[in-house]
Short mmCIF file of C-alpha atoms in Angstrom, two decimals:
data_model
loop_
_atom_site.label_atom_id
_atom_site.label_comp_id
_atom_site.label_asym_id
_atom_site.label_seq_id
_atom_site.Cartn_x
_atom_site.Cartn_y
_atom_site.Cartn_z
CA UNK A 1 0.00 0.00 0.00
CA UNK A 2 2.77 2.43 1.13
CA UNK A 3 4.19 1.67 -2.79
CA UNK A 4 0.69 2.49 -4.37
CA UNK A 5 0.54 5.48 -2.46
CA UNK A 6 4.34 6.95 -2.94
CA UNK A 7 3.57 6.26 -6.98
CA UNK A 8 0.17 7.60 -6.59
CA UNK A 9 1.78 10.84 -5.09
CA UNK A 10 4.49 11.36 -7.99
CA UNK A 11 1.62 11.18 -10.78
CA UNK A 12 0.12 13.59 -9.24
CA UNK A 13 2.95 15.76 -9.11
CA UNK A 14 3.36 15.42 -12.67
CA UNK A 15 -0.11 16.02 -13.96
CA UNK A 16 0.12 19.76 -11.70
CA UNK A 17 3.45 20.20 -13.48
CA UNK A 18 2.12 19.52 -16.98
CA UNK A 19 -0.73 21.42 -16.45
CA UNK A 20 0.72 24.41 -14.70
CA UNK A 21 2.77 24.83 -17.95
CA UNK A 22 0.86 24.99 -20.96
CA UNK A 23 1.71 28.61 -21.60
CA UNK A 24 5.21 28.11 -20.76
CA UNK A 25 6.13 25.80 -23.49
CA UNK A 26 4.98 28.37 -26.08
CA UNK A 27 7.49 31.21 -24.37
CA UNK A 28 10.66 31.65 -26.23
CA UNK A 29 13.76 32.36 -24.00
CA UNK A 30 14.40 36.46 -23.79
CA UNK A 31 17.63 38.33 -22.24
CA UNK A 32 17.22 39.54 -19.04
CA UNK A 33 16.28 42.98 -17.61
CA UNK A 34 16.79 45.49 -15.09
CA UNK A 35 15.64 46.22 -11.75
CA UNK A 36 16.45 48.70 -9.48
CA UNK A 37 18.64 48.17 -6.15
CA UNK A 38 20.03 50.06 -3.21
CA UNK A 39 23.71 49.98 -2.37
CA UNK A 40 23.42 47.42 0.42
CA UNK A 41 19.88 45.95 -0.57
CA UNK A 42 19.64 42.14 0.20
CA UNK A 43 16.46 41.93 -2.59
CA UNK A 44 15.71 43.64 -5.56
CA UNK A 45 12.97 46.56 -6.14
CA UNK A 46 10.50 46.61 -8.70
CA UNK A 47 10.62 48.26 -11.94
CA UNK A 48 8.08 49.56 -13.80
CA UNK A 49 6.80 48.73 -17.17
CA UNK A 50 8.98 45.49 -16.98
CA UNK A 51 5.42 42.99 -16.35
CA UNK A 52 6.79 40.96 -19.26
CA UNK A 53 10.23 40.07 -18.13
CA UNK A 54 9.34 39.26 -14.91
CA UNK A 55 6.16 37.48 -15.95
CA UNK A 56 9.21 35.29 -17.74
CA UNK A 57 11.08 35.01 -14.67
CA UNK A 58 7.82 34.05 -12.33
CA UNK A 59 6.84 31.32 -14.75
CA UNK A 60 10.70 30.38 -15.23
CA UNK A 61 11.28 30.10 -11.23
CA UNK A 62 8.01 27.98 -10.87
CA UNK A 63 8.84 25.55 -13.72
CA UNK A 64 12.04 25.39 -11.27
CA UNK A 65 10.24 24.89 -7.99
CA UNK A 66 7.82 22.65 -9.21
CA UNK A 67 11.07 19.71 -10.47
CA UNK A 68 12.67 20.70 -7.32
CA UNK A 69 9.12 19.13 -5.53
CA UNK A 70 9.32 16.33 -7.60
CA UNK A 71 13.37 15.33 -7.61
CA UNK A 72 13.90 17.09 -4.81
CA UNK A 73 16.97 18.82 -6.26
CA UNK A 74 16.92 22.35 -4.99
CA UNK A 75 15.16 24.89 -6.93
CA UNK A 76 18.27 27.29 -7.34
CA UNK A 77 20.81 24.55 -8.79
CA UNK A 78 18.44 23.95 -11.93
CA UNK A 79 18.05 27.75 -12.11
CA UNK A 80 21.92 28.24 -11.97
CA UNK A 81 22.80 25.01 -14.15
CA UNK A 82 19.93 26.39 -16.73
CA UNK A 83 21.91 30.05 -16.57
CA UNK A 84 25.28 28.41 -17.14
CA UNK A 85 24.27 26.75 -20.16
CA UNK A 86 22.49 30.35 -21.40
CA UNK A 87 25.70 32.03 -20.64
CA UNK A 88 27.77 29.40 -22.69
CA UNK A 89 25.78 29.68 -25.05
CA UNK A 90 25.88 32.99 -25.72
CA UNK A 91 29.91 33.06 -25.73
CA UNK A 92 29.96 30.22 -28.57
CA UNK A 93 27.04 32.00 -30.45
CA UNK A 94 25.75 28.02 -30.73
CA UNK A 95 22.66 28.02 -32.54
CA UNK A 96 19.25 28.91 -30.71
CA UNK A 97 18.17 27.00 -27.94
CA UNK A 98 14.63 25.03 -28.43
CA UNK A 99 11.86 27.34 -28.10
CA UNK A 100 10.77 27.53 -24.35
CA UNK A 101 11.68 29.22 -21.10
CA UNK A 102 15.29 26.92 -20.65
CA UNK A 103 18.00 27.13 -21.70
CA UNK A 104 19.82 23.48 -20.99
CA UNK A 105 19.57 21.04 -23.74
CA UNK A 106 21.25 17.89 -24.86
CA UNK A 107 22.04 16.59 -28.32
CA UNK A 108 20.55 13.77 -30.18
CA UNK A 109 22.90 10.80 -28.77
CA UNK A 110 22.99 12.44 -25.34
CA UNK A 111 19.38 11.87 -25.16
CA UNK A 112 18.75 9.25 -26.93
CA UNK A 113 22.13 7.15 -26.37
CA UNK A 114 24.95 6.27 -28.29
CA UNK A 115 24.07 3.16 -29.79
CA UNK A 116 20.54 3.85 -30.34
CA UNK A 117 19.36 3.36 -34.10
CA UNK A 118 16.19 5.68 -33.29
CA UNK A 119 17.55 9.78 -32.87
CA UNK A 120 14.05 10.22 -32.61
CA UNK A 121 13.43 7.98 -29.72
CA UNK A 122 10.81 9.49 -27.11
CA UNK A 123 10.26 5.71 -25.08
CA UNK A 124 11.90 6.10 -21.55
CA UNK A 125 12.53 2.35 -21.83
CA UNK A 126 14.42 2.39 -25.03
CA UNK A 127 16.37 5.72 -23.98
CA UNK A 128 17.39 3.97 -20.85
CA UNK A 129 18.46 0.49 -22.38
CA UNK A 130 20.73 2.58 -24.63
CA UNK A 131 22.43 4.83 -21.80
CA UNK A 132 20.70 7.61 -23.04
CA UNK A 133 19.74 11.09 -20.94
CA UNK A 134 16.03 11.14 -22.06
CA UNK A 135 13.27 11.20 -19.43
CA UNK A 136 9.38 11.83 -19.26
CA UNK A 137 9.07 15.18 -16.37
CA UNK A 138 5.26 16.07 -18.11
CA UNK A 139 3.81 13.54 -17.76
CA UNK A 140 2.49 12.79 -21.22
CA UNK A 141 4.62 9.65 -21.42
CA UNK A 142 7.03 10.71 -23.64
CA UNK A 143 10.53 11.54 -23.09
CA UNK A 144 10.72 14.76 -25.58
CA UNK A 145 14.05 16.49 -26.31
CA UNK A 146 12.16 19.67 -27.62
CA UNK A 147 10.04 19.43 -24.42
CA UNK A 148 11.46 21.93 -21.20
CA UNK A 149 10.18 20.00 -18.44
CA UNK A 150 11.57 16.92 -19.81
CA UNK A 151 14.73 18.50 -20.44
CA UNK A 152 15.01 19.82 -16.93
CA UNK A 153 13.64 16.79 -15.05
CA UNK A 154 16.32 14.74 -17.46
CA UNK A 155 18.83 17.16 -15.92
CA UNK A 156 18.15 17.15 -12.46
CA UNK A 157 18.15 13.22 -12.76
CA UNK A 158 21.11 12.74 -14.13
CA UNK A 159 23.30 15.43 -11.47
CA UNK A 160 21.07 13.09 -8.62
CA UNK A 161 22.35 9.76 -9.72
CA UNK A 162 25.06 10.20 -6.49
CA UNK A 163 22.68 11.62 -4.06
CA UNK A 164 21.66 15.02 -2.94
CA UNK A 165 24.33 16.70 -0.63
CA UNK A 166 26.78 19.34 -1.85
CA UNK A 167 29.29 16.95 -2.62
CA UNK A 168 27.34 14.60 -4.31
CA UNK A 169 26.11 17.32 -6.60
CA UNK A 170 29.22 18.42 -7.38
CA UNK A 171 30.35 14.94 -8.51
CA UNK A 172 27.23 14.62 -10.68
CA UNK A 173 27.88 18.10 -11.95
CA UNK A 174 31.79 17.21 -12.61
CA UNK A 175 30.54 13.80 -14.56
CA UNK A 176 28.50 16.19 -17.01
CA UNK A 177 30.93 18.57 -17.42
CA UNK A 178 34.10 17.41 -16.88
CA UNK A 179 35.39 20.64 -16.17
CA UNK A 180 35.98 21.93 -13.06
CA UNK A 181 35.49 25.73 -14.28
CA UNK A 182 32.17 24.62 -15.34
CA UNK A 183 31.03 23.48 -11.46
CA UNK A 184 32.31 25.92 -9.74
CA UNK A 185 30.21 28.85 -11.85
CA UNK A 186 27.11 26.55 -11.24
CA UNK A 187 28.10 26.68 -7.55
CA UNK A 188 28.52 30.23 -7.60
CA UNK A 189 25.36 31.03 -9.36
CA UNK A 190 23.62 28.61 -7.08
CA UNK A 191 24.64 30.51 -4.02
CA UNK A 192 23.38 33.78 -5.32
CA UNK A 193 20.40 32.59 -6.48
CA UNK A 194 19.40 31.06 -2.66
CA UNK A 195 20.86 34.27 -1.43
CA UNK A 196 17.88 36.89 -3.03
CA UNK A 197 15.55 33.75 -3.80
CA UNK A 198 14.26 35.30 -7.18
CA UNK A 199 15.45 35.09 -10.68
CA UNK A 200 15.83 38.88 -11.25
CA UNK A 201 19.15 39.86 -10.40
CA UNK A 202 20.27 41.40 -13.51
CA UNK A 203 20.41 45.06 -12.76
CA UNK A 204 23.76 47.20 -12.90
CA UNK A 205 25.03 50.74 -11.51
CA UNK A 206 27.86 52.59 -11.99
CA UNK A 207 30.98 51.41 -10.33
CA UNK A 208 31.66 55.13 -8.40
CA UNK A 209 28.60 57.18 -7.03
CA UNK A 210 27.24 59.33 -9.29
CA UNK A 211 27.97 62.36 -7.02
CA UNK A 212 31.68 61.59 -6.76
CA UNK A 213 34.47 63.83 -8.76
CA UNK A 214 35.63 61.16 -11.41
CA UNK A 215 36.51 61.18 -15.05
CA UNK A 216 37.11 58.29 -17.91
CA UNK A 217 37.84 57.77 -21.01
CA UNK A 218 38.66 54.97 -23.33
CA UNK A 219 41.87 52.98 -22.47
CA UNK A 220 41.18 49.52 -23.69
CA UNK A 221 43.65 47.80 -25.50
CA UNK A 222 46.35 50.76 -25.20
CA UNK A 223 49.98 49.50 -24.31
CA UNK A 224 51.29 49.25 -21.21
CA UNK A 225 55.10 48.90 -20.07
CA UNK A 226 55.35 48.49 -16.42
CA UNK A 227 55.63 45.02 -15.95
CA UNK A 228 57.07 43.86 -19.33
CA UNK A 229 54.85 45.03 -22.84
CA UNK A 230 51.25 44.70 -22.30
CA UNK A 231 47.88 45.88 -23.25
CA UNK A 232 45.13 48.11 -21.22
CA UNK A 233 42.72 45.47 -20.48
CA UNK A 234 40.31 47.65 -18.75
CA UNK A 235 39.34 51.16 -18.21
CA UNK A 236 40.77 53.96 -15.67
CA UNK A 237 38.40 55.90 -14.09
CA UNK A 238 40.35 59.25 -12.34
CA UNK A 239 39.09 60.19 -8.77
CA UNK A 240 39.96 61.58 -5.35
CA UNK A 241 42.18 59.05 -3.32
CA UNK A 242 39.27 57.11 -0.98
CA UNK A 243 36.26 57.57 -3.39
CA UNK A 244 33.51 54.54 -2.55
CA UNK A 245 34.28 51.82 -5.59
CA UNK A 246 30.84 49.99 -5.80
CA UNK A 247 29.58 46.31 -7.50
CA UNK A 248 28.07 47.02 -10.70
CA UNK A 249 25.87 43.82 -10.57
CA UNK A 250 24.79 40.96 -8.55
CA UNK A 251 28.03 38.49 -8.00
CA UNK A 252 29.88 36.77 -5.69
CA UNK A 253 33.05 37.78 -4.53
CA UNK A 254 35.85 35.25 -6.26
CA UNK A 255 39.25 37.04 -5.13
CA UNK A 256 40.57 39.24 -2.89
CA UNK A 257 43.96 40.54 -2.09
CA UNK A 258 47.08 41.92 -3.40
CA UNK A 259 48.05 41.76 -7.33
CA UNK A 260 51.84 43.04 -8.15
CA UNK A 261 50.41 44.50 -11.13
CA UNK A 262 46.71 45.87 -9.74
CA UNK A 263 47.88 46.81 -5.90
CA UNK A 264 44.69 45.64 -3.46
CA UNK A 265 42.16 44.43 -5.49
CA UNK A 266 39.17 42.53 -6.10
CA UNK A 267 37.24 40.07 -8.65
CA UNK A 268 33.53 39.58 -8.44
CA UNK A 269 31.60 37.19 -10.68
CA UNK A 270 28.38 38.21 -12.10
CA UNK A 271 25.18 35.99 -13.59
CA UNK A 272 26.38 36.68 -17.12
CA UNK A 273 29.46 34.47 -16.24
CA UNK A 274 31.41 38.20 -16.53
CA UNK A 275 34.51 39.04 -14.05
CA UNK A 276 34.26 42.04 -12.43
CA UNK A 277 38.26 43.57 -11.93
CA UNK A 278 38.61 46.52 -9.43
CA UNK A 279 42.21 47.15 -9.41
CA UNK A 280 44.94 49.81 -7.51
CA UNK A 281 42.18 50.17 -4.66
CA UNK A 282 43.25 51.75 -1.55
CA UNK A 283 41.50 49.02 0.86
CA UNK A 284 38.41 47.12 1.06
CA UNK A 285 35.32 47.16 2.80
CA UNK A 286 35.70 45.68 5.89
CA UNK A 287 34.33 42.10 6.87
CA UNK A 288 33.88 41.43 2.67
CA UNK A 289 35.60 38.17 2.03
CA UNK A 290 36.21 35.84 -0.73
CA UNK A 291 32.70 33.94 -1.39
CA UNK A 292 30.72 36.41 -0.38
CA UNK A 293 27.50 37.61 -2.15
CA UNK A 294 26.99 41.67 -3.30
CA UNK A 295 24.66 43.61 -4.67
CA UNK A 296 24.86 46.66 -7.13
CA UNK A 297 25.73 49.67 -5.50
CA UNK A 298 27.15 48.17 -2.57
CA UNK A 299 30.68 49.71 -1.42
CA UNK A 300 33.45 46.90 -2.00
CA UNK A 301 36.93 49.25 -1.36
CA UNK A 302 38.02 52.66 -2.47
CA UNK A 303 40.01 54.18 -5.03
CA UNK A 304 43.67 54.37 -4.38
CA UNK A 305 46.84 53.95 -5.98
CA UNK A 306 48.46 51.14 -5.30
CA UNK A 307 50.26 48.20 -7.65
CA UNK A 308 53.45 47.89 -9.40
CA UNK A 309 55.82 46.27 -6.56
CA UNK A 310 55.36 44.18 -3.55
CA UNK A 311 52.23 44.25 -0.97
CA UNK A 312 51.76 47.71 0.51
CA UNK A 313 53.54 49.69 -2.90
CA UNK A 314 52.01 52.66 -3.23
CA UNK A 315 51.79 56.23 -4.75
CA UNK A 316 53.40 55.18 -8.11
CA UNK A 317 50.73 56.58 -9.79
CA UNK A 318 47.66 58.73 -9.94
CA UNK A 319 44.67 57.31 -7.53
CA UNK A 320 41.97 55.80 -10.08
CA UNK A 321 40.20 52.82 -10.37
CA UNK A 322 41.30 50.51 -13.32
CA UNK A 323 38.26 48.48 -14.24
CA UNK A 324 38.25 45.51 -16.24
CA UNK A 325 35.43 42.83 -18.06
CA UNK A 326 36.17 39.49 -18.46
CA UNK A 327 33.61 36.37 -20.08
CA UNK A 328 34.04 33.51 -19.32
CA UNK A 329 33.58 31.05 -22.45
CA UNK A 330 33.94 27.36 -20.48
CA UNK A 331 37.26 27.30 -20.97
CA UNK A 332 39.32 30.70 -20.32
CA UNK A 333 37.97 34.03 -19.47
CA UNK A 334 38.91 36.95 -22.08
CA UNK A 335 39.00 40.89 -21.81
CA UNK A 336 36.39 42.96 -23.88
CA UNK A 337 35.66 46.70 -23.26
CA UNK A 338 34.47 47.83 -20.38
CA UNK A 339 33.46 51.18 -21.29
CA UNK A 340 30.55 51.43 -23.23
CA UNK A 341 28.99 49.26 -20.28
CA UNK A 342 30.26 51.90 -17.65
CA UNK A 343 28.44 54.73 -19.94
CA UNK A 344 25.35 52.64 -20.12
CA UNK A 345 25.46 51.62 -16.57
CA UNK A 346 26.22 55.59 -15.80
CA UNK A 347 22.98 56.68 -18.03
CA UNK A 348 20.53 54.25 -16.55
CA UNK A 349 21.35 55.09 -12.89
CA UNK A 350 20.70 58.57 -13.88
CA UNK A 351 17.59 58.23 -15.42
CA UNK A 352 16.67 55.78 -12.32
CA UNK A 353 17.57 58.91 -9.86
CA UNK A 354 15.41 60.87 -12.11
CA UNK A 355 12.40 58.93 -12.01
CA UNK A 356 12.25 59.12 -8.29
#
């Protein structure tokens, strides 16, 4: 009886998923917006005329919630293994995911399995006899490649196959991946995500407050000699020695410390898989350490001036913050230009200030 029951319990489950989602099939998958945060906010604020996006981002989180009832995976590593792959595949410009709200898919053999004759093959049974990934999370008895639920219960299946605690993910993340780069984002992302508990965390500010004294220009990709022959692989913004230096997104804090080339300095990691590098600072907030979670606007150091030479070197230069971008592709993370971001980031804030 207690077997009848338990079974009796996950149909059920299913049949609300599939029909809690027949609208969400049809949505395609849409880049995310903005929302408006203060400098040490611990959730995001509203913003207006945005019903859309965040309509994408409710159904998106329940879709989540709903396999996370039914595996009992936890909500925020499907929602940070579903941004990875959207982030990936943004950097390889692979061709459009399959029309939905997520973004992790698998190919033909993955799904299907290596050996099987049948690319097309939507039996569980078959799939399974054949090693592939493919699994029925509708309902509708069909394991469907093209389908999101199935591709997400498939998912969350296969990182379970060790168990459920941290370190059992992590293997089953590892065995998908193989590549350590690749588990540690999902980590990352995972631990923001259960930080705020909401999808929307895609809103950026300015780096300095907009009332400071600071100046910029373009400096990307100009030479540099200290050091050995180099290129600028960020932007220098010019201000008063001690000037607040803030997070421009939602991140978690990946290093912190000295740099012989960037003095005290710090890297955050953002959703978009981009590294955030504040360099030459003159100190950092205090109690901010190495894992921890910010927000956008929130104070992580202060402009200074130091670098070039051993811990503590200081005063070889100017005080300005040199800010870099970074993307992370799966593999390596490269330098693009930050600046047109800053002056976007700089215009929006305004606008923000003046809608108030």
């Amino acid at each position: 009886m207690k077997g009848r029951r338990a079974q009796a319990l996950t149909a059920a489950l299913i049949i609300a998923i599939a029909s809690g989602t027949s609208e969400i099939q049809a949505r395609a998958e849409q880049p995310a917006p903005s929302v408006e945060v203060s400098a040490n906010a611990t959730a995001p604020k509203a913003v207006k005329n945005d019903g859309g996006m965040k309509t994408i981002f409710t159904e998106r989180k329940d879709m989540f919630e709903k396999v996370s009832a039914l595996t009992g995976l936890p909500w925020y590593y499907l929602a940070a293994v579903d941004q990875y792959e959207r982030t990936i595949n943004m950097t390889k410009k692979r061709a459009a995911a399959p029309d939905g709200l997520i973004a992790i898919r698998f190919t033909e053999l993955q799904w299907v399995g290596m050996m099987n004759p049948d690319y097309n093959d939507q039996n569980e049974k078959s799939i399974a006899m054949f090693g592939g990934i493919g699994l029925d999370g509708s309902g509708d008895h069909l394991a469907d490649r093209n389908n999101d639920l199935d591709r997400l219960y498939s998912m969350a299946m296969f990182l379970l196959k060790r168990g459920s605690v941290e370190d059992d993910l992590r293997i089953g993340l590892w065995e998908y991946y193989q590549n350590t780069r690749s588990v540690e984002r999902i980590q990352q992302f995972a631990k923001i995500y259960a930080k705020f508990e909401t999808l929307d965390l895609h809103e950026h500010c300015f780096v300095m407050p907009l009332g400071a004294d600071y100046s910029y220009r373009s400096t990307w990709g100009a030479s540099r000699g200290w050091g050995g022959y180099r290129i600028h692989e960020g932007t220098d913004l010019f201000a008063g020695h001690g000037v607040p230096v803030r997070s421009a997104a939602y991140g978690v804090v990946e290093i912190k410390g000295w740099n012989p080339y960037g003095g005290w300095r710090i890297g955050i990691r953002d959703l978009n898989n981009v590294y955030h590098y504040y360099a030459h600072l003159s100190g950092f907030q205090k109690g901010l350490k190495e894992g921890d979670i910010v927000a956008p606007g929130q104070v992580v150091g202060w402009v200074g001036s130091t670098g070039y030479g051993k811990p503590g070197t200081s005063g070889k230069f100017p005080p300005h913050l040199h800010y870099g971008l970074y993307r992370d592709n799966g593999l390596t993370d490269w330098s693009f230009d930050p600046y047109p971001h800053l002056r976007k980031w700089e215009r929006e804030e305004r606008m923000r200030k003046k809608k108030r």
